[in-house]
Amino acid sequence: MCIFCKIVNKEIPNNTVHESEHFLAFHDLYPKAPIHILIIPKIHVDCFQNASAETMAGLTLFSQEVARKVGVDKTGYRLITNNGEDGGQEVNHLHFHMLGGAKLAWDHTHEDAHKSL
Ligand code: 5GP
Ligand code: ZN
């Protein structure tokens, strides 16, 4: 069973922000912004590429609820999903990162861009 399925099953503790029948939002263990929340479907879907329209529709409304709950609906936020190896996905259970609480930097250069030529 994957690590996020274990969180859904309460085998691993989490700091829950919001929960519905089908979705869960909890604080990221290693936050990269003042607000860094992970939003997941409770069913195991490995990545965005394999997500159904139904899952994404529910996840959209749920994410908007999460934003309202923590107040970033007013101040702004970024939603990111890392998909697959080049996308930097480390946990193979669909999740969106909700980042906010500060003005976010924008740096999506590829890793080779940081190596000296
Ligand atoms: P990815 O790199 O797959 O897009 O993001 C995985 C995220 O899950 C990372 O931001 C990482 O900090 C977070 N993470 C990994 N393990 C745990 C955990 O056990 N609990 C929580 N709350 N977050 C985790
Ligand atoms: Zn899973």
mmCIF file of C-alpha atoms and ligand atoms in Angstrom:
data_model
loop_
_atom_site.group_PDB
_atom_site.id
_atom_site.type_symbol
_atom_site.label_atom_id
_atom_site.label_comp_id
_atom_site.label_asym_id
_atom_site.label_seq_id
_atom_site.Cartn_x
_atom_site.Cartn_y
_atom_site.Cartn_z
ATOM 1 C CA MET A 1 0.000 0.000 0.000
ATOM 2 C CA CYS A 2 1.369 3.474 -0.858
ATOM 3 C CA ILE A 3 2.225 6.051 1.785
ATOM 4 C CA PHE A 4 -0.774 8.300 1.013
ATOM 5 C CA CYS A 5 -3.164 5.310 1.093
ATOM 6 C CA LYS A 6 -1.736 4.602 4.561
ATOM 7 C CA ILE A 7 -2.488 8.210 5.534
ATOM 8 C CA VAL A 8 -6.082 7.792 4.232
ATOM 9 C CA ASN A 9 -6.336 4.564 6.292
ATOM 10 C CA LYS A 10 -4.928 6.381 9.361
ATOM 11 C CA GLU A 11 -1.988 3.943 9.538
ATOM 12 C CA ILE A 12 0.290 7.002 9.285
ATOM 13 C CA PRO A 13 -0.708 10.148 11.226
ATOM 14 C CA ASN A 14 -1.371 13.370 9.349
ATOM 15 C CA ASN A 15 -2.261 16.947 10.112
ATOM 16 C CA THR A 16 -5.679 17.141 8.422
ATOM 17 C CA VAL A 17 -6.901 20.467 7.058
ATOM 18 C CA HIS A 18 -10.125 19.321 5.417
ATOM 19 C CA GLU A 19 -11.869 16.052 4.603
ATOM 20 C CA SER A 20 -14.840 14.850 2.563
ATOM 21 C CA GLU A 21 -16.162 11.426 1.604
ATOM 22 C CA HIS A 22 -13.768 11.175 -1.349
ATOM 23 C CA PHE A 23 -10.917 13.628 -0.675
ATOM 24 C CA LEU A 24 -8.401 14.555 2.014
ATOM 25 C CA ALA A 25 -6.253 17.663 2.534
ATOM 26 C CA PHE A 26 -3.356 17.660 4.996
ATOM 27 C CA HIS A 27 -0.232 19.692 5.721
ATOM 28 C CA ASP A 28 2.931 18.694 3.866
ATOM 29 C CA LEU A 29 5.552 17.265 6.219
ATOM 30 C CA TYR A 30 8.291 19.411 4.610
ATOM 31 C CA PRO A 31 6.556 22.703 3.738
ATOM 32 C CA LYS A 32 8.043 24.757 0.894
ATOM 33 C CA ALA A 33 5.833 27.805 1.607
ATOM 34 C CA PRO A 34 4.092 29.225 4.727
ATOM 35 C CA ILE A 35 1.015 27.293 3.584
ATOM 36 C CA HIS A 36 1.763 23.961 1.913
ATOM 37 C CA ILE A 37 -1.150 21.565 1.806
ATOM 38 C CA LEU A 38 -1.422 18.268 -0.064
ATOM 39 C CA ILE A 39 -4.809 17.466 -1.619
ATOM 40 C CA ILE A 40 -5.512 13.857 -2.568
ATOM 41 C CA PRO A 41 -8.349 11.585 -3.641
ATOM 42 C CA LYS A 42 -8.974 8.824 -1.092
ATOM 43 C CA ILE A 43 -8.927 6.203 -3.830
ATOM 44 C CA HIS A 44 -5.509 5.294 -5.196
ATOM 45 C CA VAL A 45 -4.840 7.012 -8.532
ATOM 46 C CA ASP A 46 -1.142 6.955 -9.363
ATOM 47 C CA CYS A 47 -0.791 10.288 -11.143
ATOM 48 C CA PHE A 48 -2.595 13.111 -12.936
ATOM 49 C CA GLN A 49 -2.077 11.418 -16.309
ATOM 50 C CA ASN A 50 -4.336 8.564 -15.182
ATOM 51 C CA ALA A 51 -6.920 10.657 -13.308
ATOM 52 C CA SER A 52 -10.542 10.536 -14.463
ATOM 53 C CA ALA A 53 -12.629 13.589 -15.257
ATOM 54 C CA GLU A 54 -14.889 12.608 -12.345
ATOM 55 C CA THR A 55 -11.986 12.593 -9.877
ATOM 56 C CA MET A 56 -10.720 15.926 -11.183
ATOM 57 C CA ALA A 57 -14.183 17.511 -11.017
ATOM 58 C CA GLY A 58 -14.517 16.524 -7.366
ATOM 59 C CA LEU A 59 -10.963 17.534 -6.614
ATOM 60 C CA THR A 60 -11.565 20.983 -8.101
ATOM 61 C CA LEU A 61 -14.516 21.755 -5.822
ATOM 62 C CA PHE A 62 -12.754 20.228 -2.815
ATOM 63 C CA SER A 63 -9.610 22.314 -3.481
ATOM 64 C CA GLN A 64 -11.705 25.479 -3.645
ATOM 65 C CA GLU A 65 -13.185 24.558 -0.239
ATOM 66 C CA VAL A 66 -9.681 24.035 1.182
ATOM 67 C CA ALA A 67 -8.584 27.448 -0.139
ATOM 68 C CA ARG A 68 -11.595 29.103 1.520
ATOM 69 C CA LYS A 69 -10.968 27.240 4.772
ATOM 70 C CA VAL A 70 -7.363 28.460 5.098
ATOM 71 C CA GLY A 71 -8.085 31.911 3.636
ATOM 72 C CA VAL A 72 -5.887 31.777 0.525
ATOM 73 C CA ASP A 73 -8.966 32.141 -1.686
ATOM 74 C CA LYS A 74 -8.559 35.863 -0.922
ATOM 75 C CA THR A 75 -4.757 36.188 -0.966
ATOM 76 C CA GLY A 76 -3.971 33.776 -3.807
ATOM 77 C CA TYR A 77 -2.238 30.440 -4.115
ATOM 78 C CA ARG A 78 -0.613 28.010 -6.513
ATOM 79 C CA LEU A 79 -1.821 24.467 -7.255
ATOM 80 C CA ILE A 80 0.800 22.085 -8.616
ATOM 81 C CA THR A 81 0.848 18.426 -9.496
ATOM 82 C CA ASN A 82 4.152 16.779 -10.322
ATOM 83 C CA ASN A 83 3.564 14.064 -12.896
ATOM 84 C CA GLY A 84 6.046 11.245 -13.476
ATOM 85 C CA GLU A 85 9.816 11.176 -13.412
ATOM 86 C CA ASP A 86 10.659 14.405 -15.226
ATOM 87 C CA GLY A 87 7.894 16.171 -13.294
ATOM 88 C CA GLY A 88 9.658 15.223 -10.049
ATOM 89 C CA GLN A 89 6.822 13.082 -8.664
ATOM 90 C CA GLU A 90 8.052 11.256 -5.552
ATOM 91 C CA VAL A 91 4.824 9.811 -4.170
ATOM 92 C CA ASN A 92 2.881 7.789 -6.733
ATOM 93 C CA HIS A 93 -0.583 8.692 -5.451
ATOM 94 C CA LEU A 94 -2.212 11.675 -7.193
ATOM 95 C CA HIS A 95 -1.767 14.823 -5.149
ATOM 96 C CA PHE A 96 -1.931 18.550 -5.686
ATOM 97 C CA HIS A 97 0.303 20.904 -3.725
ATOM 98 C CA MET A 98 -1.559 24.023 -2.559
ATOM 99 C CA LEU A 99 1.074 26.676 -1.870
ATOM 100 C CA GLY A 100 0.404 30.111 -0.443
ATOM 101 C CA GLY A 101 0.761 32.456 2.483
ATOM 102 C CA ALA A 102 3.464 34.494 0.720
ATOM 103 C CA LYS A 103 4.252 35.817 -2.734
ATOM 104 C CA LEU A 104 5.661 32.789 -4.518
ATOM 105 C CA ALA A 105 8.736 32.711 -6.719
ATOM 106 C CA TRP A 106 8.478 31.221 -10.192
ATOM 107 C CA ASP A 107 11.379 29.006 -11.211
ATOM 108 C CA HIS A 108 10.649 26.059 -13.415
ATOM 109 C CA THR A 109 13.980 25.797 -15.173
ATOM 110 C CA HIS A 110 15.129 22.238 -15.799
ATOM 111 C CA GLU A 111 17.855 20.721 -13.610
ATOM 112 C CA ASP A 112 20.548 20.856 -16.320
ATOM 113 C CA ALA A 113 20.063 24.619 -16.472
ATOM 114 C CA HIS A 114 21.721 24.845 -13.039
ATOM 115 C CA LYS A 115 24.816 22.881 -14.094
ATOM 116 C CA SER A 116 27.796 24.819 -15.365
ATOM 117 C CA LEU A 117 28.522 24.178 -19.026
HETATM 118 P P1 5GP B 1 5.856 15.008 -4.925
HETATM 119 O O1 5GP B 1 7.350 15.245 -4.955
HETATM 120 O O2 5GP B 1 5.517 13.562 -5.139
HETATM 121 O O3 5GP B 1 5.086 15.925 -5.827
HETATM 122 O O4 5GP B 1 5.381 15.430 -3.483
HETATM 123 C C1 5GP B 1 5.377 14.579 -2.384
HETATM 124 C C2 5GP B 1 5.201 15.450 -1.161
HETATM 125 O O5 5GP B 1 4.809 14.622 -0.088
HETATM 126 C C3 5GP B 1 6.475 16.179 -0.740
HETATM 127 O O6 5GP B 1 6.227 17.585 -0.712
HETATM 128 C C4 5GP B 1 6.762 15.624 0.661
HETATM 129 O O7 5GP B 1 7.246 16.612 1.536
HETATM 130 C C5 5GP B 1 5.406 15.089 1.092
HETATM 131 N N1 5GP B 1 5.434 13.947 1.994
HETATM 132 C C6 5GP B 1 6.152 12.810 1.842
HETATM 133 N N2 5GP B 1 5.880 11.938 2.822
HETATM 134 C C7 5GP B 1 4.954 12.540 3.616
HETATM 135 C C8 5GP B 1 4.261 12.125 4.808
HETATM 136 O O8 5GP B 1 4.446 11.032 5.345
HETATM 137 N N3 5GP B 1 3.386 13.008 5.350
HETATM 138 C C9 5GP B 1 3.149 14.239 4.782
HETATM 139 N N4 5GP B 1 2.248 15.024 5.388
HETATM 140 N N5 5GP B 1 3.773 14.651 3.660
HETATM 141 C C10 5GP B 1 4.665 13.817 3.086
HETATM 142 ZN ZN ZN B 2 -2.208 5.320 -2.728
#
